[in-house]
Coordinates of C-alpha atoms and ligand atoms in Angstrom, one line a residue:
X70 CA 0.0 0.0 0.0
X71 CA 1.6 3.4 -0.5
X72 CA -0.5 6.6 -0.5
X73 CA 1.1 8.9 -3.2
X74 CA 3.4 11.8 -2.4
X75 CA 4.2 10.4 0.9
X76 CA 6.0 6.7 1.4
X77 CA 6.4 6.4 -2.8
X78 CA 9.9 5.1 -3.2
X79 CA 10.3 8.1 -6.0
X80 CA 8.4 10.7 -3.5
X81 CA 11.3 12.8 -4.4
X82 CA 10.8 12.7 -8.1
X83 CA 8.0 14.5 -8.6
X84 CA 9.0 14.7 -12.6
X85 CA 5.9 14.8 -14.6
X86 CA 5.2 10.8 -16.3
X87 CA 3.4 10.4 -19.8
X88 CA 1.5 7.2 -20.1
X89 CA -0.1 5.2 -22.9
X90 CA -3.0 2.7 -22.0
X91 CA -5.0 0.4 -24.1
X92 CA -7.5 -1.2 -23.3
X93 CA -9.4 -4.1 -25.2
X94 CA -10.7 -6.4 -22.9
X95 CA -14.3 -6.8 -24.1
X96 CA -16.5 -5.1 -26.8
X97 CA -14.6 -1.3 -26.3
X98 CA -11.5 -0.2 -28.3
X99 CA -9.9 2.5 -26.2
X100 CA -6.6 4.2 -26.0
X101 CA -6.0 7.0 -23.6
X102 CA -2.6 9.2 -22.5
X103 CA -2.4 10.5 -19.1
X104 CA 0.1 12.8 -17.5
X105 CA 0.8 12.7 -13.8
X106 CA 3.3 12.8 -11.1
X107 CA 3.6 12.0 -7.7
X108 CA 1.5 13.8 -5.3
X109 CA -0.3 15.7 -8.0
X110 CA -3.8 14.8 -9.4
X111 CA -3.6 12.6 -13.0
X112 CA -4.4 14.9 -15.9
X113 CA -6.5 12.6 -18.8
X114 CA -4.7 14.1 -22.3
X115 CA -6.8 12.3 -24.4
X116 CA -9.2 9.6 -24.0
X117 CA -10.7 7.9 -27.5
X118 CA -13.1 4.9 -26.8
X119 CA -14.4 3.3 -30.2
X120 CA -17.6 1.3 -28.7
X121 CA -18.5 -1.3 -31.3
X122 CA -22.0 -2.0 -29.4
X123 CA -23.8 -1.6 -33.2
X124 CA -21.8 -4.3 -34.6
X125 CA -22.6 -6.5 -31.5
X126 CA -26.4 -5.7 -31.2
X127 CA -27.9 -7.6 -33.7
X128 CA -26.5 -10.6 -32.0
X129 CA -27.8 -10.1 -28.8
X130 CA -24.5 -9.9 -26.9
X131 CA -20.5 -9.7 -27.8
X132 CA -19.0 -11.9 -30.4
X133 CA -15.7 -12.7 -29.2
X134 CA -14.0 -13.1 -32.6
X135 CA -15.9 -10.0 -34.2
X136 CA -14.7 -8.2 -31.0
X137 CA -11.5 -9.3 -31.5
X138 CA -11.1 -8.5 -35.3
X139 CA -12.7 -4.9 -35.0
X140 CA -10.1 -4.3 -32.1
X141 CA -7.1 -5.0 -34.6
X142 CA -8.8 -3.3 -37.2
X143 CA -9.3 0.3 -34.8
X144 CA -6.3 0.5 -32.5
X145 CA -3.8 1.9 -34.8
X146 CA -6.2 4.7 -35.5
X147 CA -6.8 5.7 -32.6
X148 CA -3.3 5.5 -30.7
X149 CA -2.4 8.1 -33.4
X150 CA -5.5 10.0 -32.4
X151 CA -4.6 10.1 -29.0
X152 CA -1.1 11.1 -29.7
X153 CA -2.3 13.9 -32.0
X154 CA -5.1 15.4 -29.1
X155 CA -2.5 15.0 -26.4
X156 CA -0.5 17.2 -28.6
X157 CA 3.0 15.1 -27.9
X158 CA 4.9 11.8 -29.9
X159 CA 5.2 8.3 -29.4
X160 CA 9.0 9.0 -27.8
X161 CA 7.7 11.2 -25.2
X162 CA 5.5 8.1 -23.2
X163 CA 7.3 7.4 -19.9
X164 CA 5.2 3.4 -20.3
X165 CA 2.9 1.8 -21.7
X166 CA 0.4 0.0 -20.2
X167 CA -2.7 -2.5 -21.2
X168 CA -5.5 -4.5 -19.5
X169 CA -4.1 -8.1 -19.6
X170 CA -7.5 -9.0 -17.7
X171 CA -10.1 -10.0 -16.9
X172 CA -11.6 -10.3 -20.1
X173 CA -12.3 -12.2 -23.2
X174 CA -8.7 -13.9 -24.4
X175 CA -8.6 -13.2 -28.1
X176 CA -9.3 -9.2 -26.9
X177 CA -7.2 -8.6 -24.6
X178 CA -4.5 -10.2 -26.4
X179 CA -4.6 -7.5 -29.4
X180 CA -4.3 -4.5 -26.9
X181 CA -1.5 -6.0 -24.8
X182 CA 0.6 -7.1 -27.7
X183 CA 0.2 -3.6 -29.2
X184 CA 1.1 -2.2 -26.0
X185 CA 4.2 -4.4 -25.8
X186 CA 5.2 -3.6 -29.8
X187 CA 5.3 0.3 -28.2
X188 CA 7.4 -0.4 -25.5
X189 CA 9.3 -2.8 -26.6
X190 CA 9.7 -0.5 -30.0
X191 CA 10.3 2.6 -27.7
X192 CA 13.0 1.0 -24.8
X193 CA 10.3 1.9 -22.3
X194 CA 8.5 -0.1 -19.6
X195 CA 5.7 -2.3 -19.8
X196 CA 2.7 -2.5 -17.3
X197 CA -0.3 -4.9 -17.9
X198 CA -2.9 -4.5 -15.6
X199 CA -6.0 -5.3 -14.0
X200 CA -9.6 -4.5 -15.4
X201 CA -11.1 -4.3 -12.2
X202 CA -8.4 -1.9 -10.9
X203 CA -9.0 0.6 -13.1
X204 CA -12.7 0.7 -12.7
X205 CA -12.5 0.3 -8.7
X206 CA -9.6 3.5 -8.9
X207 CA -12.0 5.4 -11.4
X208 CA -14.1 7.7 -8.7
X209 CA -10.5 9.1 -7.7
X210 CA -8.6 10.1 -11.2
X211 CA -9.5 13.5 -10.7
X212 CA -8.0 13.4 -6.9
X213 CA -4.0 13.3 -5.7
X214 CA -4.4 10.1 -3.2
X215 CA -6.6 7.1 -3.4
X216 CA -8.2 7.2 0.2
X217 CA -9.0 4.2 2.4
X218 CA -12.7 3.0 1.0
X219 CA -14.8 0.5 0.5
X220 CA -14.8 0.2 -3.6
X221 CA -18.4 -1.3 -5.1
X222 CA -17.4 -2.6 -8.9
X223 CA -20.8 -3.3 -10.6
X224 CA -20.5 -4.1 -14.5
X225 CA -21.6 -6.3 -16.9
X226 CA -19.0 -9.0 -16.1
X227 CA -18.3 -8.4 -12.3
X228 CA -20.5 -7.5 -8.8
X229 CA -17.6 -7.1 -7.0
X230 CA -17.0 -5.7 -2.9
X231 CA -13.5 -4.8 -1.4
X232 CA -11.8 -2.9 1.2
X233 CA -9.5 -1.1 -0.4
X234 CA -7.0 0.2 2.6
X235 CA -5.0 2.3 -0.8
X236 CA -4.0 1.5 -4.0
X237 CA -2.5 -2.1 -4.7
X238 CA -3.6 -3.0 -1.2
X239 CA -7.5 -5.0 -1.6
X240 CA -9.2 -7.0 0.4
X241 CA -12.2 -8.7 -1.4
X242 CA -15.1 -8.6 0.9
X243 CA -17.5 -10.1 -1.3
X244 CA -19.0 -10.7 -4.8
X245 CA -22.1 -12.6 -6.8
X246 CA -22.3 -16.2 -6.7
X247 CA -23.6 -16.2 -9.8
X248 CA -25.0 -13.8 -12.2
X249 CA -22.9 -10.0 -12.7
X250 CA -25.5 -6.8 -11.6
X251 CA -25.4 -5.7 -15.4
X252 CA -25.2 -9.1 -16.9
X253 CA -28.8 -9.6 -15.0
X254 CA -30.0 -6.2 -16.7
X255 CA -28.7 -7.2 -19.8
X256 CA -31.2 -10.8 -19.7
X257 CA -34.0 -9.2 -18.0
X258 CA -33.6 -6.8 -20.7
X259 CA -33.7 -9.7 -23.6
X260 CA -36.7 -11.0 -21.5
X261 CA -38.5 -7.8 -21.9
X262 CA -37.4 -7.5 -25.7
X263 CA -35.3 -4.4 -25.0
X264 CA -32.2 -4.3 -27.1
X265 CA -28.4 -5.4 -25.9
X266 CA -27.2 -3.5 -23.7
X267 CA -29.7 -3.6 -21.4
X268 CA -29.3 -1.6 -18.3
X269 CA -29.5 1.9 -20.4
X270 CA -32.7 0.4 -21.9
X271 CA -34.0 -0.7 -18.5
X272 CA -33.3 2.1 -16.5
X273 CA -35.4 4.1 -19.4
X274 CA -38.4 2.1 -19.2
X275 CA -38.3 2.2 -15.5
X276 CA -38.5 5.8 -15.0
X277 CA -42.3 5.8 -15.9
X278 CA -42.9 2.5 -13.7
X279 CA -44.0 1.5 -10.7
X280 CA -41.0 0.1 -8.7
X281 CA -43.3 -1.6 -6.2
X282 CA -45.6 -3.4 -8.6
X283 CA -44.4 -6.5 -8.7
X284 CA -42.8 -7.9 -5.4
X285 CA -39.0 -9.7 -6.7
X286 CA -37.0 -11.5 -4.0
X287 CA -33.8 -9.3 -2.8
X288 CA -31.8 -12.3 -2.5
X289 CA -29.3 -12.5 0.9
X290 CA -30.0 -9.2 1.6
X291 CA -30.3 -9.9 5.0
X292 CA -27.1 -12.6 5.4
X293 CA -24.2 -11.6 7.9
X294 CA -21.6 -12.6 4.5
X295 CA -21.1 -9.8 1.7
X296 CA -22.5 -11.8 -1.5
X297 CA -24.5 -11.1 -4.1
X298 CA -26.8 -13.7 -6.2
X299 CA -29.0 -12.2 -8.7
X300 CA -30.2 -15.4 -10.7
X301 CA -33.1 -15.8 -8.5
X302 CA -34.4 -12.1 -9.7
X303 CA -33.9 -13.2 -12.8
X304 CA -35.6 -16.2 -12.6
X305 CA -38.2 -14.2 -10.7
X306 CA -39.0 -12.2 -13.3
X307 CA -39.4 -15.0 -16.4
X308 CA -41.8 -16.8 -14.1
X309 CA -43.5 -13.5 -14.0
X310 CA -43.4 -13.1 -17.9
X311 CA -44.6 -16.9 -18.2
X312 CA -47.6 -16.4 -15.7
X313 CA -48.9 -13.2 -17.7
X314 CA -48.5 -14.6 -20.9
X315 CA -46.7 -11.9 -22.2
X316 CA -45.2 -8.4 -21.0
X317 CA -47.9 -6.6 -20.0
X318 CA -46.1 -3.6 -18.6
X319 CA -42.8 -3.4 -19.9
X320 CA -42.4 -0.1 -17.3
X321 CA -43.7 -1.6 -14.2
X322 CA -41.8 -4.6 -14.7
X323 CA -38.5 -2.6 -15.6
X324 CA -39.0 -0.7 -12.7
X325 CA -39.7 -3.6 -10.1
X326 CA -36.5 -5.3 -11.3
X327 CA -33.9 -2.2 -11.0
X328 CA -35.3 -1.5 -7.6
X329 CA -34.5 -4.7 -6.4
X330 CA -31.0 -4.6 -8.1
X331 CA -30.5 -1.3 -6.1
X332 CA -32.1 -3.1 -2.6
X333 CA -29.2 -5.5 -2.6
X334 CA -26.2 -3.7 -3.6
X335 CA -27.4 -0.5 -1.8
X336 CA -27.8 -2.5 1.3
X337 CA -24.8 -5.1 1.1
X338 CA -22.7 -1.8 0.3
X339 CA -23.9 -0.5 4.2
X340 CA -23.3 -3.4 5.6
X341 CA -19.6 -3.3 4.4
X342 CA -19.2 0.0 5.0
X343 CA -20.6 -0.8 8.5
X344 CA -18.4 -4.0 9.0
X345 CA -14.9 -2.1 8.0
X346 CA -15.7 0.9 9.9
X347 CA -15.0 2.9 6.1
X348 CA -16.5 6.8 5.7
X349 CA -15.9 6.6 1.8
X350 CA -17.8 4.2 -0.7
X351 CA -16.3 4.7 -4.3
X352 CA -19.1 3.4 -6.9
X353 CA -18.1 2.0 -10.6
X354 CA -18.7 0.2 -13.6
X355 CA -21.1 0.7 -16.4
X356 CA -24.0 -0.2 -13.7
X357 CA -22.9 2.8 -11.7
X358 CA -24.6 5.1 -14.7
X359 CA -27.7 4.4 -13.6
X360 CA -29.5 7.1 -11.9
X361 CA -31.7 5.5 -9.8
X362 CA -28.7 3.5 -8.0
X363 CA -26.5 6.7 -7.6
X364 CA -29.5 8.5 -6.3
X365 CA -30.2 5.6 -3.9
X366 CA -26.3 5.2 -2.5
X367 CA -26.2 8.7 -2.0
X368 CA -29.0 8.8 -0.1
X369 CA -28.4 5.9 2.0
X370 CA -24.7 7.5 2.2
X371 CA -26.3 10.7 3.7
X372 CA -28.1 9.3 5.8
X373 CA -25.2 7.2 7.9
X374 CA -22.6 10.3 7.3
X375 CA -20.7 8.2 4.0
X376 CA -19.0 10.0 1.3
X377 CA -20.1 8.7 -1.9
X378 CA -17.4 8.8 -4.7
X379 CA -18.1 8.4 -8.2
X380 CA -16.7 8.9 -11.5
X381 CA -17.7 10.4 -14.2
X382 CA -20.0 8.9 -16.7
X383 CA -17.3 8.4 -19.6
X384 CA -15.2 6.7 -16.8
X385 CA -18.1 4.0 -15.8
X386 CA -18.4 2.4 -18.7
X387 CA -14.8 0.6 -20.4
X388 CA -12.2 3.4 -21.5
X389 CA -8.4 3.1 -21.1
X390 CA -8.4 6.4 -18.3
X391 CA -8.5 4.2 -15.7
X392 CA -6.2 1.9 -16.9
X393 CA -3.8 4.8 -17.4
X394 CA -4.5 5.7 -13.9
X395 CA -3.9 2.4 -12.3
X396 CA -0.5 2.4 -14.7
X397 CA 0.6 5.5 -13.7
X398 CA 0.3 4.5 -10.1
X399 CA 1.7 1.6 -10.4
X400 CA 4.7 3.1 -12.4
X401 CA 5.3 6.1 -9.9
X402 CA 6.0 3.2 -6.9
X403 CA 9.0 1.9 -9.5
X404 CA 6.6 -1.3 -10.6
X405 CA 6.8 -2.5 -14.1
X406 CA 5.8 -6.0 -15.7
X407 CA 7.8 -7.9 -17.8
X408 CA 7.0 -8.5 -21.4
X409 CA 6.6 -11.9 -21.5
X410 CA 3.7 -11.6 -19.2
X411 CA 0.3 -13.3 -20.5
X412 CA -2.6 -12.3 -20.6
X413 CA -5.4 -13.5 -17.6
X414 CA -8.7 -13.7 -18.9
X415 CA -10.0 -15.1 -15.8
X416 CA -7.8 -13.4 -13.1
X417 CA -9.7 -11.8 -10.2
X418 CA -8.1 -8.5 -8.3
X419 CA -6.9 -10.3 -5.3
Ligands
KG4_609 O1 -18.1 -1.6 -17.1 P1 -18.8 -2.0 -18.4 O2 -18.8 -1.0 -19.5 O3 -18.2 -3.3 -19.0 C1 -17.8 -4.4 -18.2 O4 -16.6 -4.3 -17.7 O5 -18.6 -5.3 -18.1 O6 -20.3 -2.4 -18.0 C2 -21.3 -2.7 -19.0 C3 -22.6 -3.1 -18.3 C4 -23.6 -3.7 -19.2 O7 -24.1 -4.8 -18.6 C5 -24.7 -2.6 -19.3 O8 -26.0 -3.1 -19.4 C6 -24.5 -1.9 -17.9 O9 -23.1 -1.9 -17.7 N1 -25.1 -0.6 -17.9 C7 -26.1 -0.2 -17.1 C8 -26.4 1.2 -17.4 N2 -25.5 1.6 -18.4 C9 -24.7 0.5 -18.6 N3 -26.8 -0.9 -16.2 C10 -27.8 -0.2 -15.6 N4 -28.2 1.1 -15.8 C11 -27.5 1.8 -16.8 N5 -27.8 3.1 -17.0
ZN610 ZN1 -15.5 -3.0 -17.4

């Protein structure tokens, strides 16, 4: 754990760092260039996400080798891009970082390899990291330390709680047994023939709902241990379809649904707050976008005296920011990863 501009092994160089970061690890093509130095808040220089959702939609759901081929095919582009709106040149970058996982294999292997080529091209250092990292770090870009917090990760792969005592020091707490927060959206969705992704859809259709019109179970809401199981809700809800026959109120069911999403992580996030004894809760992940969750933590947060941290809505859903962020803290403490390092397409944070 280190808390920057104070025990950093380079406290005393507080020379300004240029980094590169790709990241590739699902359906997003995104290359970003961040300048920052130790003790001094991370400046984002440029940040260009290609999302290929379109391609993706008419399949329901990502298609690893069309993600794959479409990430070859855009990161050239828009490393130059990045290199042009950060106004500076490829022999400028300090390192280069990308996510090496969690993630689909043949993705993540494109932006690491590219990210490699640079360095290795360059004679500068490598750093592969984490996915989850760089969302769970994403509420504090904009700050000069990472404080101690409890970090909720909610995306369409991971429901994720941890203690997070700084950064690189993480303590998982607790996390779904089965089905991701926005990977439940995105079926229920399907169920109620919204299009992929869901949760944006969902959240729209709630707002005119009624959240209490149909009564889905909160599953372990009320267990001592801090995990999450959102299959049941799901299954809840097709049962629900079945007996009506058809989707009678696309709204009211919408509605019911995200409520009971936000019951379960609003309340399993005060219970960890409560069992660490942490004042800050940092929310992220494409799940944190939605309105009605953010307006529900912070209330809950206001209520028991919690500071709510969140990032801002191009950093919730995939963009290489973060992962620049986590790099650059990473590469301020000395840390680097060597470049025969392979990709982990299963790896959790701790
Ligand atoms: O973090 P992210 O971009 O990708 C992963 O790392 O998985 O998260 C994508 C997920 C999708 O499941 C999507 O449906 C969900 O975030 N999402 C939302 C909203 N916007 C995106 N879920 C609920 N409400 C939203 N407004
Ligand atoms: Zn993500």
């Amino acid at each position: 754990m280190f808390e920057m501009g104070s025990i950093l092994p380079h406290a005393k160089d507080r020379r300004m760092r240029l980094i590169l970061a790709i990241e590739s690890s699902c359906d997003e093509t995104a290359v970003a260039i961040m300048r920052g130095a130790s003790g001094r808040a991370a400046e984002v220089l440029a940040s260009e996400v290609y999302s290929q959702i379109e391609l993706h939609r008419e399949h329901g759901g990502v298609v690893p080798e069309l993600a794959s081929r479409n990430h070859s095919l855009r990161l050239r582009g828009l490393v130059e891009k990045a290199l042009l709106d950060a106004g500076t040149a490829m022999g400028e970058i300090d390192a280069f970082a990308a996510t090496t996982g969690p993630g689909l294999a043949s993705s993540l292997l494109i932006g690491s390899t590219a990210a490699k080529g640079m360095a290795c091209a360059m004679n500068r250092p490598f750093l592969g990291i984490n996915h989850l990292e760089g969302h769970l770090l994403s509420p504090f870009l904009g700050r000069s330390s990472v404080p101690p917090h409890v970090a909720l990760i909610v995306s369409g792969g991971h429901t994720l709680l941890m203690d997070v005592e700084g950064p690189g020091c993480y303590r998982r707490l607790g996390g779904t047994r089965d089905d991701a927060a926005g990977e439940a959206f995105d079926k229920v969705a399907k169920m109620l023939g919204l299009t992929y992704p869901g949760g944006p859809e969902i959240e729209l259709a709630a707002r005119t709902g009624n959240p209490h019109a149909y009564d889905f179970p909160r599953s372990m809401l009320h267990d001592a241990h801090l995990d999450f199981s959102f299959s049941g809700l799901k299954t809840a809800v097709l049962y629900t379809l079945q007996r009506m026959g058809g989707v009678e109120s696309v709204h009211d069911l919408a509605a019911s649904f995200q409520q009971a999403v936000i019951d379960i992580l609003v309340g399993k996030t005060l219970r960890a707050a409560r069992q660490t004894g942490r004042r800050i809760i940092g929310l992220s992940g494409g799940v944190s976008l939605n309105r009605a969750l953010r307006g529900a933590l912070q209330a809950a947060c206001g209520k028991s005296g919690l500071e709510l941290a969140t990032a801002s809505a191009d950093l919730c859903t995939d963009n290489a920011a973060m992962i620049a962020f986590a790099a650059l803290l990473r590469h301020l403490t000395g840390e680097s990863s060597p470049l025969g390092e392979d990709i982990h397409p299963n790896s959790p944070l701790v």
